Coordinates of C-alpha atoms in Angstrom, one line a residue:
M23 CA -26.9 23.7 130.0
T24 CA -30.6 23.2 129.1
D25 CA -32.9 24.6 127.2
K26 CA -34.7 27.1 128.1
H27 CA -37.8 29.5 127.1
D28 CA -37.2 31.3 130.3
A29 CA -33.9 32.4 132.1
P30 CA -33.4 31.0 135.9
T31 CA -34.6 33.8 138.4
S32 CA -31.9 33.1 140.9
S33 CA -28.6 31.2 141.2
P34 CA -27.3 28.4 143.1
E35 CA -25.6 31.5 145.6
G36 CA -29.5 32.9 145.2
K37 CA -28.4 36.3 144.2
P38 CA -30.7 37.3 140.9
A39 CA -29.4 35.4 137.0
A40 CA -31.2 37.3 133.9
K41 CA -34.4 38.2 134.0
K42 CA -37.0 37.4 131.3
A43 CA -36.6 40.7 129.7
E44 CA -38.4 42.1 126.2
V45 CA -37.5 44.4 123.4
D46 CA -40.9 46.8 125.1
D47 CA -40.4 46.2 128.6
N48 CA -43.0 49.4 129.6
G49 CA -44.4 50.3 126.7
G50 CA -41.9 52.6 126.0
P51 CA -40.2 52.9 123.3
S52 CA -36.9 50.6 122.6
V53 CA -33.3 52.0 121.7
V54 CA -31.5 49.5 119.9
M55 CA -28.2 50.4 119.0
V56 CA -26.0 48.0 117.2
T57 CA -22.0 48.0 117.3
G58 CA -20.0 47.1 114.3
G59 CA -22.5 48.2 112.3
S60 CA -20.7 49.0 108.9
G61 CA -19.8 45.4 108.6
L62 CA -20.9 42.2 107.1
V63 CA -23.6 41.6 109.8
G64 CA -24.4 45.2 111.0
Q65 CA -25.8 45.7 107.7
A66 CA -27.5 42.6 106.8
I67 CA -29.5 43.7 110.2
K68 CA -29.9 46.8 108.8
A69 CA -31.4 45.7 105.4
Y70 CA -33.4 43.9 107.9
T71 CA -34.9 46.3 110.1
D72 CA -35.4 49.0 107.1
E73 CA -38.2 46.7 106.6
K74 CA -39.4 44.8 109.5
A75 CA -38.4 46.7 112.5
A76 CA -41.0 46.9 114.9
E77 CA -43.2 50.0 115.5
N78 CA -41.3 50.8 118.9
E79 CA -38.0 50.1 117.9
T80 CA -35.3 53.1 117.2
W81 CA -32.0 51.5 114.7
I82 CA -28.9 53.2 115.7
F83 CA -26.2 51.2 113.7
L84 CA -22.7 52.2 114.8
S85 CA -19.3 51.9 113.0
S86 CA -15.6 52.9 114.1
K87 CA -16.3 56.6 112.8
D88 CA -18.6 57.0 115.9
G89 CA -15.9 56.1 118.4
D90 CA -13.1 53.7 119.4
L91 CA -15.0 50.9 121.5
R92 CA -11.2 49.7 122.7
D93 CA -11.1 53.0 124.7
R94 CA -13.6 53.3 128.0
K95 CA -14.1 57.2 128.4
E96 CA -15.2 56.8 124.1
T97 CA -17.3 53.7 124.7
E98 CA -19.0 55.4 127.5
A99 CA -19.6 58.6 125.3
I100 CA -21.7 56.4 123.0
F101 CA -23.8 55.2 125.6
E102 CA -24.6 58.4 126.4
K103 CA -25.2 59.6 123.4
N104 CA -27.6 56.8 122.4
K105 CA -29.1 56.1 125.3
P106 CA -29.3 52.1 124.2
T107 CA -32.0 50.3 125.5
H108 CA -31.0 47.0 123.7
V109 CA -27.4 46.1 122.5
I110 CA -26.5 43.9 119.4
H111 CA -22.8 43.7 119.4
L112 CA -20.2 42.9 116.6
A113 CA -17.8 44.8 116.7
A114 CA -13.9 43.1 116.8
K115 CA -11.0 42.7 115.5
V116 CA -11.6 39.9 113.2
G117 CA -9.4 38.4 110.8
G118 CA -8.7 34.9 108.3
L119 CA -6.7 32.4 109.2
F120 CA -3.1 33.8 108.4
A121 CA -4.3 37.3 110.0
N122 CA -5.1 35.6 113.2
M123 CA -1.9 33.8 113.1
A124 CA 0.7 36.3 112.8
Q125 CA -1.3 39.1 115.8
K126 CA -2.6 36.4 118.4
V127 CA -1.3 39.8 121.0
E128 CA -3.5 42.4 119.1
F129 CA -6.5 39.8 118.5
Y130 CA -6.7 38.6 121.9
R131 CA -6.5 42.5 123.5
E132 CA -8.4 44.3 121.6
N133 CA -10.9 41.8 121.4
T134 CA -11.0 41.8 125.3
L135 CA -10.8 45.3 125.4
I136 CA -14.0 46.0 123.3
N137 CA -16.1 43.6 125.3
D138 CA -15.1 44.8 128.9
N139 CA -15.8 48.2 127.9
I140 CA -19.8 46.9 126.4
M141 CA -20.4 44.6 129.2
E142 CA -20.3 46.8 131.6
C143 CA -21.3 49.8 129.7
C144 CA -24.3 47.7 129.5
R145 CA -24.8 47.2 133.2
I146 CA -23.6 50.5 133.8
H147 CA -26.5 51.9 131.8
K148 CA -29.1 49.6 132.8
V149 CA -29.1 48.2 129.1
K150 CA -32.2 45.7 128.9
K151 CA -30.8 43.2 126.4
L152 CA -26.9 42.7 125.2
V153 CA -26.7 39.7 122.4
S154 CA -22.5 39.6 121.5
M155 CA -22.1 37.3 118.9
L156 CA -19.1 34.6 118.4
S157 CA -17.7 32.2 116.6
T158 CA -17.7 28.3 116.4
C159 CA -13.6 29.0 115.7
I160 CA -13.5 29.7 119.3
F161 CA -14.8 26.0 120.1
P162 CA -12.2 23.2 121.4
D163 CA -9.8 22.0 118.4
K164 CA -9.8 18.5 119.8
T165 CA -13.4 17.5 119.9
K166 CA -16.2 14.8 118.6
Y167 CA -18.7 16.9 116.6
P168 CA -21.3 18.2 116.1
I169 CA -20.5 21.0 118.8
D170 CA -22.8 21.9 120.8
E171 CA -23.6 25.3 122.9
T172 CA -22.3 23.4 125.9
M173 CA -18.9 22.4 124.4
L174 CA -17.4 25.6 124.4
H175 CA -14.9 25.3 127.2
D176 CA -14.2 22.1 126.8
G177 CA -10.3 22.2 126.2
P178 CA -8.0 24.6 124.4
P179 CA -8.7 26.5 120.7
H180 CA -6.9 25.8 118.0
P181 CA -3.5 27.1 117.8
S182 CA -3.5 29.4 114.9
N183 CA -6.2 31.7 116.8
E184 CA -6.3 30.6 119.7
G185 CA -5.6 34.8 120.5
Y186 CA -9.0 35.8 119.1
A187 CA -10.8 32.8 120.1
Y188 CA -9.7 33.2 124.6
A189 CA -11.4 36.7 124.1
K190 CA -14.4 35.9 122.7
R191 CA -15.1 32.6 124.8
L192 CA -14.6 35.3 128.0
I193 CA -18.2 37.1 126.6
D194 CA -19.6 33.6 127.6
T195 CA -18.4 33.3 130.6
M196 CA -19.9 37.4 131.5
N197 CA -22.5 36.7 130.2
R198 CA -23.2 34.5 133.1
A199 CA -20.9 36.3 135.6
Y200 CA -22.9 39.6 134.9
A201 CA -26.8 37.3 135.9
E202 CA -25.6 35.2 138.6
E203 CA -24.5 38.6 140.2
Y204 CA -26.3 41.7 138.5
G205 CA -29.6 40.1 137.1
C206 CA -28.4 41.7 133.9
N207 CA -30.0 40.2 130.4
F208 CA -27.1 39.3 128.3
T209 CA -26.3 36.2 126.3
A210 CA -24.3 35.7 122.8
I211 CA -25.2 33.9 119.6
I212 CA -22.8 31.8 117.8
P213 CA -23.1 32.1 113.8
T214 CA -21.2 29.4 111.7
N215 CA -19.1 30.8 108.6
I216 CA -21.1 33.8 107.8
Y217 CA -20.8 35.3 104.1
G218 CA -22.7 38.0 102.0
P219 CA -23.0 41.3 100.6
H220 CA -20.9 44.4 102.6
D221 CA -18.3 41.4 103.1
N222 CA -14.7 42.5 103.2
F223 CA -13.5 40.9 100.0
S224 CA -9.7 41.2 101.2
I225 CA -7.4 38.2 99.4
Q226 CA -5.4 38.2 102.3
N227 CA -7.2 38.9 105.4
G228 CA -10.9 38.1 104.6
H229 CA -13.0 35.1 104.8
V230 CA -12.9 31.8 102.5
I231 CA -15.9 32.8 100.3
P232 CA -15.0 36.7 100.0
G233 CA -11.7 36.3 99.5
L234 CA -13.1 33.5 96.8
I235 CA -15.3 35.5 95.1
H236 CA -12.3 38.2 94.7
K237 CA -10.1 35.9 93.6
C238 CA -11.8 34.8 91.3
Y239 CA -13.1 38.0 90.2
L240 CA -9.2 38.9 89.3
A241 CA -9.0 35.7 87.6
K242 CA -11.3 36.1 85.9
K243 CA -10.8 39.6 84.7
N244 CA -6.4 38.6 83.9
N245 CA -7.4 35.5 81.9
T246 CA -5.1 33.0 84.7
D247 CA -5.8 29.9 87.0
F248 CA -8.7 30.8 90.2
T249 CA -5.9 29.0 92.7
I250 CA -7.3 28.1 96.0
W251 CA -5.2 27.7 99.0
G252 CA -5.3 24.2 100.4
S253 CA -6.4 21.2 99.4
G254 CA -10.4 21.9 99.1
S255 CA -11.5 19.6 101.2
P256 CA -11.8 21.2 104.8
L257 CA -16.1 20.9 105.9
R258 CA -17.9 24.3 107.0
Q259 CA -21.0 25.4 107.4
F260 CA -21.8 28.5 105.8
I261 CA -24.9 31.2 106.9
Y262 CA -26.2 33.4 104.2
S263 CA -25.8 37.3 106.1
L264 CA -29.0 38.1 105.4
D265 CA -30.8 35.1 107.5
L266 CA -28.3 35.6 110.3
A267 CA -29.4 39.2 110.4
E268 CA -33.5 37.5 111.0
L269 CA -32.4 35.3 113.7
S270 CA -30.3 38.0 115.7
V271 CA -33.4 40.0 115.6
W272 CA -35.7 37.1 116.9
V273 CA -33.4 36.2 119.8
M274 CA -32.8 40.4 120.9
R275 CA -36.4 39.7 120.9
E276 CA -37.2 37.0 122.1
Y277 CA -34.5 35.0 123.5
H278 CA -34.3 35.0 127.3
S279 CA -31.0 33.5 128.9
P280 CA -27.2 33.8 129.7
D281 CA -26.7 30.4 128.0
P282 CA -25.3 31.1 124.2
I283 CA -27.7 30.0 121.1
T284 CA -26.2 28.5 118.0
L285 CA -26.7 30.3 115.1
S286 CA -26.0 27.6 111.6
V287 CA -27.4 25.8 109.0
D288 CA -28.3 22.6 109.7
E289 CA -25.6 19.8 109.6
S290 CA -26.6 18.5 106.5
A291 CA -25.8 21.6 104.4
E292 CA -21.9 21.5 105.6
V293 CA -19.7 21.4 102.7
P294 CA -16.5 21.1 101.7
I295 CA -14.3 24.5 100.6
K296 CA -13.4 22.7 96.9
D297 CA -17.5 22.7 96.2
V298 CA -17.3 26.6 97.9
A299 CA -15.1 27.2 95.2
L300 CA -16.7 25.7 92.8
A301 CA -20.0 27.4 93.3
V302 CA -18.3 30.5 93.5
A303 CA -17.0 30.0 90.0
K304 CA -20.6 29.0 88.5
A305 CA -21.9 32.5 89.4
M306 CA -19.0 34.4 88.7
K307 CA -19.4 32.5 85.3
F308 CA -15.3 31.6 85.2
E309 CA -14.4 29.1 82.9
G310 CA -10.8 29.3 83.4
K311 CA -8.9 26.7 85.6
V312 CA -9.7 26.3 88.9
V313 CA -6.0 25.1 90.9
F314 CA -5.7 24.2 94.1
D315 CA -2.3 25.2 96.1
T316 CA -2.1 22.2 98.4
E317 CA 1.3 23.8 99.9
K318 CA -0.8 26.3 102.1
A319 CA -2.3 25.5 104.9
D320 CA -5.8 24.2 105.6
G321 CA -6.5 25.2 108.7
Q322 CA -9.1 23.0 110.7
F323 CA -10.7 20.0 108.6
K324 CA -13.9 20.8 110.3
K325 CA -15.9 22.2 112.9
T326 CA -20.1 21.0 112.6
A327 CA -21.9 22.5 114.5
C328 CA -25.0 21.2 116.1
N329 CA -28.3 23.8 115.7
K330 CA -30.6 21.7 118.0
K331 CA -31.3 24.5 120.1
L332 CA -32.1 26.3 117.6
R333 CA -34.6 24.3 115.4
G334 CA -36.5 23.7 119.3
F335 CA -37.7 27.1 118.5
R336 CA -38.0 27.6 115.0
P337 CA -38.1 24.1 113.6
D338 CA -39.9 25.6 110.2
Y339 CA -37.0 28.2 109.1
K340 CA -36.2 28.0 106.3
F341 CA -32.1 29.0 105.4
V342 CA -31.0 30.3 102.3
S343 CA -29.5 27.8 100.1
M344 CA -25.0 28.0 99.8
E345 CA -26.1 28.5 95.9
D346 CA -28.3 31.2 96.5
G347 CA -25.8 32.5 98.6
I348 CA -23.4 33.0 96.6
Q349 CA -25.1 34.1 93.6
K350 CA -26.5 36.7 95.4
S351 CA -23.6 37.6 96.8
V352 CA -21.3 37.5 93.9
D353 CA -24.0 40.1 92.2
W354 CA -23.6 42.4 95.2
F355 CA -19.9 42.3 94.3
L356 CA -19.7 43.2 91.1
E357 CA -22.6 45.5 91.6
N358 CA -20.3 47.2 94.1
Y359 CA -16.7 46.4 93.5
E360 CA -15.3 50.1 93.5
T361 CA -17.1 50.8 97.1
A362 CA -16.3 47.2 98.8
R363 CA -13.9 46.6 101.4
K364 CA -11.4 44.4 99.4

């Protein structure tokens, strides 16, 4: 895979590939529909576009209340109603390590149904641009680091989340297939671990940072130890949701290739979970004992991602620091505790 500002105009078989589409191809208005619009990234995109939407853009943020994307007829009805010109596809069945291990069938089937319905409806309705969201957790388990976009299919994913991973990998496969066969401008973004306001703060089913924030809140409230599952040694790159929102909108407007692009902080910003836990404790002003429960599984030790492609386009982009992002996330959780997902 090579870095290209423009998508190729034809495939090796002579079929049209993804054309270079702009947000406003014909000088007319754009309707940008965001699936999963009530979630962590969707709400971040809403916050960003509320301030920085282009004059000709109308943004629509869907939630599960708007229809079941696993159902083809309901998905078609959503497209008929909203008539999007652009789609940012965030909706998915997601969960943490333990949820993925327990429900591999559901994670595969439901995500495959959702993605197929969205992609085919985008083709039928001549959507100018589709941006779907992947994850670094779908990369091969046995691989060299740092990982980059070219390595996505080089081996099986970690067994703990293979149902989710294979469903998500098919998005990348089908982006290229739709480009080659139908000339669709479909692409995918690959963020590292996301956190921020509007996250799912469930201790059992949430991701690392929101789960730690909720745990720390309860430990402070109940005057108990702040216990972290695992040794705290695994390394991760974390991206603040508002940073990801800004970059996702940039991809929709400016990045036109079926090849995916990794949206991540730099490799130097990778941190052990232990440091994250201590940053959460500091932000929460927790002064009790921090304990690491080594009886619990750690999951993958590292999955360092290379953001060289992104830096080629956005060399000067400044990411929010982990400390500042965690403080903002803790503040939001405390202010919205009653209504936050948990």
